[in-house]
Tab-separated table of C-alpha atoms in Angstrom:
chain	number	residue	atom	x	y	z
C	60	MET	CA	-35.616	52.598	2.899
C	61	ILE	CA	-37.789	54.640	0.381
C	62	ARG	CA	-38.383	52.095	-1.732
C	63	ASN	CA	-39.764	49.928	0.945
C	64	GLU	CA	-41.931	53.161	2.596
C	65	LYS	CA	-43.469	53.656	-1.065
C	66	CYS	CA	-44.336	50.101	-1.602
C	67	LEU	CA	-46.227	49.920	2.042
C	68	SER	CA	-47.869	53.351	1.532
C	69	PHE	CA	-49.275	51.780	-1.788
C	70	LEU	CA	-50.004	48.262	-0.135
C	71	ARG	CA	-52.058	50.723	2.780
C	72	PHE	CA	-53.677	52.823	0.207
C	73	PHE	CA	-54.730	49.283	-2.151
C	74	THR	CA	-56.521	48.105	0.894
C	75	ILE	CA	-58.237	51.547	2.130
C	76	VAL	CA	-59.448	52.074	-1.377
C	77	THR	CA	-60.718	48.167	-1.236
C	78	ALA	CA	-62.365	48.773	2.079
C	79	MET	CA	-64.078	51.923	0.916
C	80	ILE	CA	-65.700	50.020	-2.257
C	81	ALA	CA	-66.670	47.466	-0.007
C	82	GLY	CA	-68.182	49.664	2.729
C	83	ALA	CA	-70.048	48.415	5.526
C	84	LEU	CA	-70.865	44.743	4.230
C	85	ILE	CA	-67.587	43.305	5.600
C	86	ALA	CA	-68.070	44.063	9.474
C	87	SER	CA	-71.658	43.357	9.737
C	88	THR	CA	-70.787	39.826	8.268
C	89	VAL	CA	-67.705	38.612	10.017
C	90	LEU	CA	-67.621	40.342	13.242
C	91	ALA	CA	-71.342	40.718	14.942
C	92	GLN	CA	-70.170	42.415	17.553
C	93	ASN	CA	-73.584	42.706	19.686
C	94	ASP	CA	-74.201	38.942	19.730
C	95	ARG	CA	-70.394	37.430	19.947
C	96	ARG	CA	-68.128	37.741	22.996
C	97	PRO	CA	-64.568	37.929	22.837
C	98	ILE	CA	-62.096	35.434	24.784
C	99	GLY	CA	-58.664	34.928	24.326
C	100	PHE	CA	-54.950	35.388	25.609
C	101	ASP	CA	-51.754	37.869	25.197
C	102	VAL	CA	-48.345	37.183	23.987
C	103	GLU	CA	-45.288	39.282	24.713
C	104	PHE	CA	-42.257	39.295	21.852
C	105	SER	CA	-39.064	40.786	22.268
C	106	ASP	CA	-35.890	41.375	20.803
C	107	CYS	CA	-36.969	40.059	17.019
C	108	ILE	CA	-35.791	40.289	13.688
C	109	GLU	CA	-38.721	39.933	10.863
C	110	SER	CA	-38.587	39.701	7.142
C	111	ILE	CA	-41.768	40.825	5.199
C	112	GLY	CA	-42.518	39.772	1.567
C	113	VAL	CA	-45.528	40.852	-0.477
C	114	GLY	CA	-46.126	39.443	-3.571
C	115	LEU	CA	-49.143	38.537	-6.420
C	116	LEU	CA	-50.879	35.547	-7.109
C	117	PRO	CA	-53.997	35.111	-9.054
C	118	THR	CA	-57.052	35.934	-7.044
C	119	GLU	CA	-59.105	32.562	-7.747
C	120	ARG	CA	-56.651	30.621	-6.390
C	121	VAL	CA	-56.271	32.425	-3.381
C	122	ARG	CA	-60.189	33.127	-3.127
C	123	SER	CA	-60.237	29.049	-2.749
C	124	LEU	CA	-58.456	29.308	0.336
C	125	VAL	CA	-60.024	32.120	1.925
C	126	PRO	CA	-63.994	32.294	3.727
C	127	MET	CA	-66.475	34.257	1.425
C	128	GLU	CA	-66.629	36.772	4.518
C	129	PHE	CA	-63.374	37.893	4.271
C	130	ILE	CA	-62.562	40.441	1.729
C	131	LEU	CA	-59.715	39.978	-0.236
C	132	ALA	CA	-57.707	43.252	-1.453
C	133	GLY	CA	-57.891	41.968	-5.304
C	134	ASP	CA	-61.298	40.833	-4.792
C	135	GLY	CA	-62.763	41.785	-8.434
C	136	SER	CA	-58.979	42.273	-9.688
C	137	PRO	CA	-57.119	39.295	-11.646
C	138	VAL	CA	-54.912	39.100	-9.108
C	139	THR	CA	-54.618	39.803	-5.185
C	140	PRO	CA	-51.416	40.433	-2.661
C	141	ILE	CA	-50.080	37.436	-0.370
C	142	VAL	CA	-47.929	38.468	2.597
C	143	VAL	CA	-44.841	35.894	3.970
C	144	ARG	CA	-43.588	37.020	7.343
C	145	THR	CA	-40.814	35.366	9.251
C	146	ALA	CA	-39.665	35.832	12.634
C	147	ARG	CA	-37.210	35.149	15.331
C	148	CYS	CA	-37.653	36.398	18.887
C	149	GLY	CA	-34.908	36.102	21.606
C	150	SER	CA	-38.244	35.784	24.040
C	151	ILE	CA	-41.767	34.582	23.889
C	152	SER	CA	-44.016	35.208	26.861
C	153	VAL	CA	-47.416	33.329	26.466
C	154	ASP	CA	-49.784	34.636	29.216
C	155	GLY	CA	-47.435	36.010	31.253
C	156	ARG	CA	-45.345	32.224	31.660
C	157	ARG	CA	-41.689	32.062	31.666
C	158	PRO	CA	-40.138	33.378	28.218
C	159	ARG	CA	-38.789	31.019	25.631
C	160	SER	CA	-37.232	31.775	22.424
C	161	GLY	CA	-38.721	30.750	18.901
C	162	ALA	CA	-39.006	31.715	15.142
C	163	ILE	CA	-42.687	32.230	13.653
C	164	ILE	CA	-43.438	31.771	9.799
C	165	GLN	CA	-47.117	33.266	8.779
C	166	ILE	CA	-48.265	32.987	5.083
C	167	GLY	CA	-51.528	35.034	4.546
C	168	ALA	CA	-53.963	36.708	2.126
C	169	VAL	CA	-54.212	40.683	2.403
C	170	ILE	CA	-57.729	41.242	3.007
C	171	VAL	CA	-59.436	44.693	3.905
C	172	PRO	CA	-59.817	45.244	7.221
C	173	PRO	CA	-62.698	43.135	8.696
C	174	ASP	CA	-63.438	45.933	11.550
C	175	PHE	CA	-61.491	48.564	9.853
C	176	THR	CA	-58.230	48.421	12.530
C	177	GLY	CA	-54.718	47.720	11.697
C	178	ASP	CA	-52.121	49.178	9.014
C	179	ILE	CA	-52.493	45.066	7.698
C	180	ASN	CA	-55.137	43.076	7.706
C	181	ASN	CA	-54.451	39.491	6.709
C	182	TYR	CA	-56.172	35.985	6.669
C	183	THR	CA	-54.145	33.486	7.883
C	184	LEU	CA	-53.183	30.200	5.693
C	185	TRP	CA	-50.524	28.711	7.195
C	186	TYR	CA	-48.645	29.330	10.547
C	187	TYR	CA	-45.898	27.709	11.731
C	188	THR	CA	-43.817	27.879	15.262
C	189	SER	CA	-40.726	26.276	16.755
C	190	ASN	CA	-42.186	27.787	20.379
C	191	VAL	CA	-44.069	24.969	21.867
C	192	GLU	CA	-46.338	27.318	24.194
C	193	LEU	CA	-47.448	29.445	21.834
C	194	ALA	CA	-47.975	26.686	19.158
C	195	VAL	CA	-50.513	24.358	22.038
C	196	ARG	CA	-52.056	27.786	23.075
C	197	LEU	CA	-53.251	28.996	19.514
C	198	SER	CA	-54.244	25.473	18.540
C	199	GLN	CA	-56.205	25.320	21.486
C	200	ILE	CA	-58.236	28.508	20.731
C	201	GLY	CA	-58.460	27.048	17.189
C	202	VAL	CA	-55.676	28.550	15.040
C	203	ASP	CA	-53.984	25.996	12.734
C	204	ALA	CA	-50.393	26.764	14.148
C	205	GLN	CA	-47.872	23.926	13.437
C	206	PHE	CA	-45.475	23.106	16.168
C	207	VAL	CA	-41.968	22.358	14.099
C	208	PRO	CA	-38.944	22.424	16.674
C	209	THR	CA	-36.587	22.153	13.629
C	210	ILE	CA	-37.284	25.526	11.989
C	211	ASP	CA	-33.796	26.901	10.642
C	212	TYR	CA	-33.693	30.602	11.519
C	213	GLU	CA	-30.664	31.758	10.794
C	214	ASN	CA	-28.929	35.698	9.691
C	215	PHE	CA	-25.820	35.652	8.852
C	216	ARG	CA	-24.524	39.174	9.152
C	217	PHE	CA	-21.610	40.622	6.967
C	218	GLY	CA	-20.725	44.442	6.411
C	219	GLU	CA	-23.231	46.226	5.971
C	220	GLY	CA	-25.846	43.231	4.889
C	221	GLY	CA	-26.350	40.196	5.749
C	222	LEU	CA	-27.793	36.682	4.332
C	223	LEU	CA	-31.372	35.275	5.806
C	224	HIS	CA	-32.175	31.715	5.350
C	225	VAL	CA	-35.330	30.374	6.771
C	226	ALA	CA	-36.477	26.802	6.736
C	227	VAL	CA	-39.500	24.775	7.761
C	228	PRO	CA	-39.098	20.887	7.453
C	229	LEU	CA	-41.327	18.538	8.039
C	230	PRO	CA	-43.385	17.842	10.178
C	231	GLY	CA	-44.160	21.589	8.890
C	232	ARG	CA	-46.859	20.645	5.801
C	233	PRO	CA	-45.756	22.102	3.686
C	234	SER	CA	-42.625	22.362	4.165
C	235	LEU	CA	-40.991	25.894	2.448
C	236	ARG	CA	-37.508	27.806	2.518
C	237	LEU	CA	-36.986	31.567	2.255
C	238	GLU	CA	-33.526	32.999	1.468
C	239	GLY	CA	-32.320	36.181	0.384
C	240	VAL	CA	-30.184	39.397	1.548
C	241	VAL	CA	-30.839	41.427	3.878
C	242	THR	CA	-30.166	44.997	5.309
C	243	GLN	CA	-30.441	46.158	8.979
C	244	SER	CA	-31.811	49.898	9.563
C	245	ASN	CA	-30.734	51.819	13.057
C	246	THR	CA	-33.748	54.608	12.032
C	247	PRO	CA	-36.772	54.110	14.139
C	248	ALA	CA	-39.599	53.908	11.480
C	249	GLY	CA	-42.306	54.840	13.758
C	250	SER	CA	-45.029	52.218	15.126
C	251	PHE	CA	-46.838	49.574	13.382
C	252	GLU	CA	-49.938	47.447	13.862
C	253	ALA	CA	-50.812	44.326	11.622
C	254	ASN	CA	-54.125	42.320	12.250
C	255	TRP	CA	-53.489	38.263	11.268
C	256	TRP	CA	-57.378	36.970	11.178
C	257	ALA	CA	-58.607	32.929	11.072
C	258	LYS	CA	-61.782	31.383	10.923
C	259	ARG	CA	-62.499	28.080	12.263
C	260	SER	CA	-66.057	26.287	12.550
C	261	ASP	CA	-68.279	28.972	13.558
C	262	ARG	CA	-65.454	30.662	15.488
C	263	VAL	CA	-63.446	34.177	13.744
C	264	LEU	CA	-60.146	34.629	15.081
C	265	LYS	CA	-57.829	37.625	15.059
C	266	MET	CA	-54.232	37.916	16.132
C	267	ASN	CA	-53.245	41.894	16.346
C	268	THR	CA	-49.883	42.774	17.514
C	269	ARG	CA	-48.723	46.672	18.216
C	270	VAL	CA	-45.123	47.327	17.428
C	271	PRO	CA	-44.640	50.627	18.936
C	272	GLU	CA	-41.187	51.114	17.525
C	273	ILE	CA	-40.081	49.495	14.370
C	274	PHE	CA	-36.998	49.647	12.260
C	275	ILE	CA	-37.302	49.022	8.471
C	276	ASP	CA	-34.886	48.272	5.885
C	277	ASN	CA	-34.671	46.188	2.205
C	278	ALA	CA	-34.596	42.961	1.427
C	279	ASP	CA	-34.053	40.912	-1.428
C	280	LEU	CA	-36.269	37.332	-0.806
C	281	THR	CA	-37.212	34.168	-2.703
C	282	LEU	CA	-39.711	31.564	-1.033
C	283	GLY	CA	-39.293	28.186	-2.100
C	284	THR	CA	-41.509	24.806	-1.932
C	285	ARG	CA	-42.446	21.598	-3.526
C	286	ALA	CA	-44.126	22.521	-6.660
C	287	GLN	CA	-46.694	19.633	-6.074
C	288	SER	CA	-47.369	20.849	-2.222
C	289	GLN	CA	-50.678	22.752	-1.441
C	290	LEU	CA	-48.391	25.804	-1.053
C	291	GLY	CA	-46.829	24.989	-4.765
C	292	ASN	CA	-50.202	24.775	-5.850
C	293	LEU	CA	-51.225	27.939	-4.663
C	294	ILE	CA	-48.228	29.775	-5.679
C	295	GLY	CA	-48.424	27.930	-9.071
C	296	GLY	CA	-44.974	26.500	-8.917
C	297	ASP	CA	-41.663	25.802	-6.445
C	298	THR	CA	-40.858	29.629	-5.906
C	299	LEU	CA	-42.396	33.353	-5.337
C	300	SER	CA	-40.877	36.543	-5.265
C	301	PHE	CA	-41.866	39.565	-3.805
C	302	PRO	CA	-42.423	42.508	-6.416
C	303	ILE	CA	-45.011	44.696	-4.166
C	304	LEU	CA	-42.959	44.886	-1.084
C	305	GLN	CA	-39.899	43.195	0.552
C	306	GLN	CA	-38.378	44.114	4.336
C	307	PHE	CA	-35.931	43.124	6.819
C	308	ASN	CA	-37.364	44.666	10.201
C	309	THR	CA	-36.081	44.778	13.667
C	310	PHE	CA	-37.840	45.440	16.910
C	311	THR	CA	-37.436	45.018	20.481
C	312	ARG	CA	-40.717	44.575	21.533
C	313	ALA	CA	-44.458	43.802	20.249
C	314	PRO	CA	-47.537	42.753	22.391
C	315	MET	CA	-50.035	40.337	20.651
C	316	ARG	CA	-53.735	39.996	21.725
C	317	VAL	CA	-55.417	36.516	20.266
C	318	SER	CA	-58.930	37.059	20.361
C	319	VAL	CA	-61.817	34.339	19.249
C	320	PHE	CA	-64.953	35.970	18.450
C	321	ALA	CA	-67.566	32.957	19.593
C	322	PRO	CA	-71.294	32.797	19.642
């Protein structure tokens, strides 16, 4: 728990320092608020477990997948942070519709906050979900969300710890798996706000999730994929570890606002 808090503080500090260096160049290039109108929809996540892993990859490789308007946390450095997030929620309600359960896997590059909000900001590289309504709505609005109904997400409990197994098979591309040992906390660690960004054509998209109360504990995770896949080319092999940050989290609810800034 202490180690994770220190790692999270380091990541926040790293992002803030980069933001200060980047200065006011970011907001004006990514979000021209005066001549763009926001559209979007809302999602409510409930009864969720979540894993977070932050590793480091060569900045040049990551830069090739992220539009230049977005400033990587490691721009100007040899390596930059990449985030792998998985979640399984007992209830996902899209725009107030009947809730359904589902799993979500997101992979993204840590970026400087384009609008200077959030505890962490990431540019979305891959997004998978087993919730069909969420996949459809995100796709309609411009997020490249893959509907993978056969996502396997299991958390096997034993004593004070547990095993986490997440697998994204075909039709998910690239296919992947995440496995490791996790522990679960019963002590609240405050609130958390995460922004995931994307860009499609002339649209800038933002997925803002606010967790009012989150429980954070440790994890020891490894990501696996085919070395010949696009993800394998990015990570430079078939596995990726997470030396910067590893967490296993739980939370009761988290609203997400999906916004699109279009001309």
